[in-house]
Tab-separated table of C-alpha atoms in Angstrom:
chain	number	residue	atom	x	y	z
A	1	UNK	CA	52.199	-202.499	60.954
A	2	UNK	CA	52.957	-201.836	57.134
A	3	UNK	CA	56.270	-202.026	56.474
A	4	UNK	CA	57.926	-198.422	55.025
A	5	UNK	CA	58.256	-198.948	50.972
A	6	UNK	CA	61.700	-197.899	50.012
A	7	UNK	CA	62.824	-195.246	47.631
A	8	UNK	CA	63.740	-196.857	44.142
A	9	UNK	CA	67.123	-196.781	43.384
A	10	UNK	CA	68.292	-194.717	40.394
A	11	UNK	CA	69.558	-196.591	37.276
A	12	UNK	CA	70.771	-194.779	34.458
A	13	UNK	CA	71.276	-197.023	31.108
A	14	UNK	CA	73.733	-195.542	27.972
A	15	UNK	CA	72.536	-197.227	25.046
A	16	UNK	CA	72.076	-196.373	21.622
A	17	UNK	CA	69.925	-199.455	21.012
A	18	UNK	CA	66.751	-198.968	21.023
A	19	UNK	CA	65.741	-202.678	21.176
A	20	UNK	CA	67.493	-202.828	24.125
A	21	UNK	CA	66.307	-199.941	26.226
A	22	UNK	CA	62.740	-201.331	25.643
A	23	UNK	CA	63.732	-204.757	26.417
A	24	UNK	CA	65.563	-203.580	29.715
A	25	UNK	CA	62.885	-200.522	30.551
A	26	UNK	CA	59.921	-203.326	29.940
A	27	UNK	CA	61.739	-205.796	32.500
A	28	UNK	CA	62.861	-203.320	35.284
A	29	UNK	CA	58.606	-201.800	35.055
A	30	UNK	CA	57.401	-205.584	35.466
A	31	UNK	CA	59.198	-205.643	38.549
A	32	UNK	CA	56.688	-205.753	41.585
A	33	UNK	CA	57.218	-203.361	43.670
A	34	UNK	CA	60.018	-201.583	41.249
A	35	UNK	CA	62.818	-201.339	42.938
A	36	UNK	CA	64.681	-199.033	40.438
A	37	UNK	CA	63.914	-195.888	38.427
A	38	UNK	CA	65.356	-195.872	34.893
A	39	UNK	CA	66.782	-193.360	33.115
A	40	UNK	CA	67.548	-193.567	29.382
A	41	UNK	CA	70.413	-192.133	27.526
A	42	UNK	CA	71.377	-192.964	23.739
A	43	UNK	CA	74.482	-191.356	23.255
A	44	UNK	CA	77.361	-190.983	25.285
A	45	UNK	CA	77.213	-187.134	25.520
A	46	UNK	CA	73.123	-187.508	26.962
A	47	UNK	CA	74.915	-190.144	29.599
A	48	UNK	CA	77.528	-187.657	30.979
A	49	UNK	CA	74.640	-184.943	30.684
A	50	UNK	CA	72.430	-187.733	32.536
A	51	UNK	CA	74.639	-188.520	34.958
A	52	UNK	CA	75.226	-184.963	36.423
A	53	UNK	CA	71.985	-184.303	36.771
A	54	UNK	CA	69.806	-187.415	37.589
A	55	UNK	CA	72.716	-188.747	39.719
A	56	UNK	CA	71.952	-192.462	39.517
A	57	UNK	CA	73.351	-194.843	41.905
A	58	UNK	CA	74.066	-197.482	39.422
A	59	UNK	CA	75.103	-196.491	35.690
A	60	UNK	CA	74.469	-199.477	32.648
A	61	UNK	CA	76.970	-198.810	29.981
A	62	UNK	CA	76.928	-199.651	26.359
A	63	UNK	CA	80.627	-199.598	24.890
A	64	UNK	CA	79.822	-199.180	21.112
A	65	UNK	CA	78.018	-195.713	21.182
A	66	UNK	CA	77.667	-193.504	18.260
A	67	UNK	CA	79.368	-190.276	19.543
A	68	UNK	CA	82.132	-191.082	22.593
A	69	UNK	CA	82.664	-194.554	22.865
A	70	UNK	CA	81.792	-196.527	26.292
A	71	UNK	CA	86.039	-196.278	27.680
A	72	UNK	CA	85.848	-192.328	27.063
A	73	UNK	CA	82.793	-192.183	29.135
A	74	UNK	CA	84.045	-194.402	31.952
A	75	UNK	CA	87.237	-192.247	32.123
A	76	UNK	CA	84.877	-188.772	32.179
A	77	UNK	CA	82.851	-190.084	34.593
A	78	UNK	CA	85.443	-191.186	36.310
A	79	UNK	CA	87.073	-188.153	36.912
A	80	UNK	CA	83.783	-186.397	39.376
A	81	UNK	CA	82.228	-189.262	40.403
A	82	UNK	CA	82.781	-192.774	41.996
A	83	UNK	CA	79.250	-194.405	40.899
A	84	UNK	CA	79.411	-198.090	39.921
A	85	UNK	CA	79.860	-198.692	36.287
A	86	UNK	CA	78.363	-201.585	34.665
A	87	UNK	CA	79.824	-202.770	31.144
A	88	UNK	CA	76.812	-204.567	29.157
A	89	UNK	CA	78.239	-204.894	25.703
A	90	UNK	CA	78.113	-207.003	22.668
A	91	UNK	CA	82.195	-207.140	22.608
A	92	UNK	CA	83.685	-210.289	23.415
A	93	UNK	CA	87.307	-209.622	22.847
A	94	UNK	CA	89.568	-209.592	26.212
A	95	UNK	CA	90.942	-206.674	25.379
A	96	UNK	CA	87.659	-204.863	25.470
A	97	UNK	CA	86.708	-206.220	28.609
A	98	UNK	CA	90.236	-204.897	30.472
A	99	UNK	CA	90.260	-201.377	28.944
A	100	UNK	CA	86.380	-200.911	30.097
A	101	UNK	CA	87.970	-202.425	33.925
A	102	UNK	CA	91.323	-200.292	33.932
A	103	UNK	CA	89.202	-197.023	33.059
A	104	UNK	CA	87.240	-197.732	36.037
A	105	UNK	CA	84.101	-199.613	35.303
A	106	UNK	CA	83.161	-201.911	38.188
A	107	UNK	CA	81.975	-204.934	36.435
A	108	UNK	CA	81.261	-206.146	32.677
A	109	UNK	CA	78.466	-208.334	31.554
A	110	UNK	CA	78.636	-209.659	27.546
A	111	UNK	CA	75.365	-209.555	25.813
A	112	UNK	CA	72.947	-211.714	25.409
A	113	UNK	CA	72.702	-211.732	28.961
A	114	UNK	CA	69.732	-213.113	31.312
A	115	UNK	CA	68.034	-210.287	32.780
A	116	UNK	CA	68.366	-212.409	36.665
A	117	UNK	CA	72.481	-211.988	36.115
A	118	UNK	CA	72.275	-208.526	35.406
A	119	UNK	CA	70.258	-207.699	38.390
A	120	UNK	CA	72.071	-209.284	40.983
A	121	UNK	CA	75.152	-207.836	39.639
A	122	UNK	CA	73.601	-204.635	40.226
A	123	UNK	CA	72.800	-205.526	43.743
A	124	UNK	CA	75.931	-206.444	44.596
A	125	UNK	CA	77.167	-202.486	42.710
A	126	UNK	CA	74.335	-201.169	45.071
A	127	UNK	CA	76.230	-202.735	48.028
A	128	UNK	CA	79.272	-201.856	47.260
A	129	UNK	CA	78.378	-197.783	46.948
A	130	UNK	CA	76.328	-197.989	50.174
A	131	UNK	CA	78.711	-199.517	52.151
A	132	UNK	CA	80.836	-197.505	54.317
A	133	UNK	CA	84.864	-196.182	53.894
A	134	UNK	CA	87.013	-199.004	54.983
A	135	UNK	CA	89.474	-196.513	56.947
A	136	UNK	CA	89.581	-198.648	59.598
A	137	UNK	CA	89.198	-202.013	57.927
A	138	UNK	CA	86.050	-203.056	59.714
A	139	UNK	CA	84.390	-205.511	57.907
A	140	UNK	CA	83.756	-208.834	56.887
A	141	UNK	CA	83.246	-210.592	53.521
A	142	UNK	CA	81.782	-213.722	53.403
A	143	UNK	CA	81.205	-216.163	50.520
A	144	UNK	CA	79.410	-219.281	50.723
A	145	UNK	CA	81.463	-221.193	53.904
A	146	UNK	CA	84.600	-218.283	53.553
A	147	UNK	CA	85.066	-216.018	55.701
A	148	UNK	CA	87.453	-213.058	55.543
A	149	UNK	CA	87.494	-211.204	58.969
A	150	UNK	CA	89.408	-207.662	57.804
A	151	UNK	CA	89.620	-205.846	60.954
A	152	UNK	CA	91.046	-209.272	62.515
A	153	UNK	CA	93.247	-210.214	59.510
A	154	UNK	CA	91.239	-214.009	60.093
A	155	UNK	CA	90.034	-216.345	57.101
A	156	UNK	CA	88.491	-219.020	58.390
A	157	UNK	CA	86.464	-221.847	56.023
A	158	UNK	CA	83.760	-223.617	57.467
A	159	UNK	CA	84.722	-222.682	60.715
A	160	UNK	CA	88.305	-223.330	60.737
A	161	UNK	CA	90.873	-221.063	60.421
A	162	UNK	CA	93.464	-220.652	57.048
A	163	UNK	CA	96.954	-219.847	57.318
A	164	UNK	CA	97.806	-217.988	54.345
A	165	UNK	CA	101.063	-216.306	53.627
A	166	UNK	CA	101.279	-212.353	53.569
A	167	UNK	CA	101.131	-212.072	50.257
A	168	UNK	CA	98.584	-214.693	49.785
A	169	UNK	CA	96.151	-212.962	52.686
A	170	UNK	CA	96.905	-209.213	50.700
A	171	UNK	CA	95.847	-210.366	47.532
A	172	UNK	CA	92.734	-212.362	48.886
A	173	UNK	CA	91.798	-209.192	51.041
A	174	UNK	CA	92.184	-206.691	47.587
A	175	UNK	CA	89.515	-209.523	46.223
A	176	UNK	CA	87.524	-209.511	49.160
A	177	UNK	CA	87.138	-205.608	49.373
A	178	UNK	CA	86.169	-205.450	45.828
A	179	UNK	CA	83.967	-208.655	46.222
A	180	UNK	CA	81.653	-209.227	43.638
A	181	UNK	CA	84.019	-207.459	41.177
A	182	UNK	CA	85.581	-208.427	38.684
A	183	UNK	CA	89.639	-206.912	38.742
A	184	UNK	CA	91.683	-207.261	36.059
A	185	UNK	CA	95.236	-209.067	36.044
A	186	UNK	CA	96.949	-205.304	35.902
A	187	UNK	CA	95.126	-203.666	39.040
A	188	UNK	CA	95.505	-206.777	41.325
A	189	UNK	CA	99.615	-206.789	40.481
A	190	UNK	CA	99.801	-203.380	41.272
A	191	UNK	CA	97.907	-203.139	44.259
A	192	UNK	CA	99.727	-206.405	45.610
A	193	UNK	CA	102.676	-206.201	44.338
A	194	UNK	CA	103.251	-202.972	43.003
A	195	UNK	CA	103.384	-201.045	39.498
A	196	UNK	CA	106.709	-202.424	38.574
A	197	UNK	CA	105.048	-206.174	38.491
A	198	UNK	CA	101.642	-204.681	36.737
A	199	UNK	CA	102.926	-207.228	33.799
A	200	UNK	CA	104.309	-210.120	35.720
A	201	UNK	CA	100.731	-212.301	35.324
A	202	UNK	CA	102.838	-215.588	36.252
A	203	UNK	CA	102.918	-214.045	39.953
A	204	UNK	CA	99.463	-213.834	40.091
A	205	UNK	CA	98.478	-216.648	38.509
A	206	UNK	CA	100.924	-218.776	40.840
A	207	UNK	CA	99.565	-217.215	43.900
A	208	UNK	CA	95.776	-217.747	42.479
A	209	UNK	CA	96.719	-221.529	42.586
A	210	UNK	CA	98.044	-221.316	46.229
A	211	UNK	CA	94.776	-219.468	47.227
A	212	UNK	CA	92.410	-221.958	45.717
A	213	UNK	CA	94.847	-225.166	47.260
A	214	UNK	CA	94.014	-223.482	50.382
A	215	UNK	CA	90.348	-222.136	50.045
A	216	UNK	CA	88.489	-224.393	47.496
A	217	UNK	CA	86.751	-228.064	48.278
A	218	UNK	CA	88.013	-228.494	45.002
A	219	UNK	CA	90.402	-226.403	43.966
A	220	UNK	CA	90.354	-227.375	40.003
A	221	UNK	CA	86.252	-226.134	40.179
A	222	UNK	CA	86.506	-222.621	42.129
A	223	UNK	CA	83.516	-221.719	44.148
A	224	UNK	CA	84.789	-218.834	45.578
A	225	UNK	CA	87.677	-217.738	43.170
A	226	UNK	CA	86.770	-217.217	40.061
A	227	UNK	CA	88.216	-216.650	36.662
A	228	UNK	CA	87.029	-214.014	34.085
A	229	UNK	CA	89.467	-215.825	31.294
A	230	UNK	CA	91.970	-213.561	30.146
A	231	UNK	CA	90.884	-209.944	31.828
A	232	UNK	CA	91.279	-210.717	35.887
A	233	UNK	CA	89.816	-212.644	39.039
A	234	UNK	CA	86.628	-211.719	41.599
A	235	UNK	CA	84.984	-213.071	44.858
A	236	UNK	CA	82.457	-214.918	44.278
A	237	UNK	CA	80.200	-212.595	46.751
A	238	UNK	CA	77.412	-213.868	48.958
């Protein structure tokens, strides 16, 4: 019995460059079967005009466009629509990297990049906006030999269980939900601590350590917990 081919899922790329958008357009066609349809913007007005029409389930977001720059368009899009956002952007500078996060983009990837990274980090935004609400917290995130159990409140690693503190199992849940993600340093003290510690990085940073004491075979090389230096922390997802 052939199997049922599957629908291509909708990508839609901002970028003003046009070396890129042939690089990227080339790679995604010589995919066999394609598993995604491209759509091509070069400004950032075309995107938002893109976006509301083609409704793509994965958006690929240059920051320095020509009319209204990468941020702007996060925020806009941001305000209608919850579609993952993916950064891919020449900038290297930190500060870059947490304005694209805190606007909402879901993830930020610094060119040059290797077209392999790229698409599994779009695989794991094409998870994330398939999976279901998590009203009632069923679900469970696993990364390599961790397990995080949400509907039981359980972390187990291989196998056995993890005692972790209530504020060291909240902030490891916030990870897990978002796993794959990268969060910056001001949305994890908020949602775990609350908007009055949004600058206190030494609690997070402290409670990072206790984590990875608990979690990593070696705690000084994180499998599981890793560092985007200076912006935030993510799950390393399965």
């Amino acid at each position: 019995m052939t199997a049922k081919p599957t629908t291509p899922a909708t990508l839609l790329l901002i970028e003003d460059e046009p070396q890129m958008r042939r690089f990227l357009r080339g790679a995604i066609a010589a995919l066999d079967p394609p598993p995604y349809r491209l759509i091509e913007a070069a400004t950032g007005a075309e995107g938002l005009l893109a976006a509301s029409t083609h409704h793509p389930e994965v958006i690929l977001l240059d920051l320095g466009l020509p009319d209204i720059g990468g941020v702007e368009v996060t925020r806009r899009l941001r305000e209608w629509t919850r579609v993952p956002i993916i950064v891919i952007s020449a900038r290297q500078q930190e500060s870059d990297k947490v304005d694209a996060l805190d606007a909402g983009a879901d993830d930020y990837v610094t060119k040059p990049f290797g077209l392999p990274e790229l698409l599994a980090r779009v695989r794991v935004a094409l998870r994330h906006a398939h999976e279901p609400e998590l009203r009632n917290e069923s679900l469970v995130v696993v990364s390599g030999e961790l397990k995080i159990d949400l509907a039981n409140r359980l972390v187990t690693r291989g196998g056995e269980d993890v005692r972790l503190t209530p504020v060291e199992y909240k902030l490891l849940a916030t990870l897990a939900r978002n796993a794959g993600r990268v969060l910056t340093h001001q949305q994890l003290l908020k949602e775990v601590w609350g908007p009055r510690y949004a600058t206190q990085k030494q609690y997070l940073h402290v409670y990072i350590g206790h984590l990875r004491s608990k979690l990593e075979p070696e705690p000084a090389r994180p499998r599981f917990l890793l560092t985007d230096a200076g912006v935030g922390y993510r799950l390393k997802a399965e």
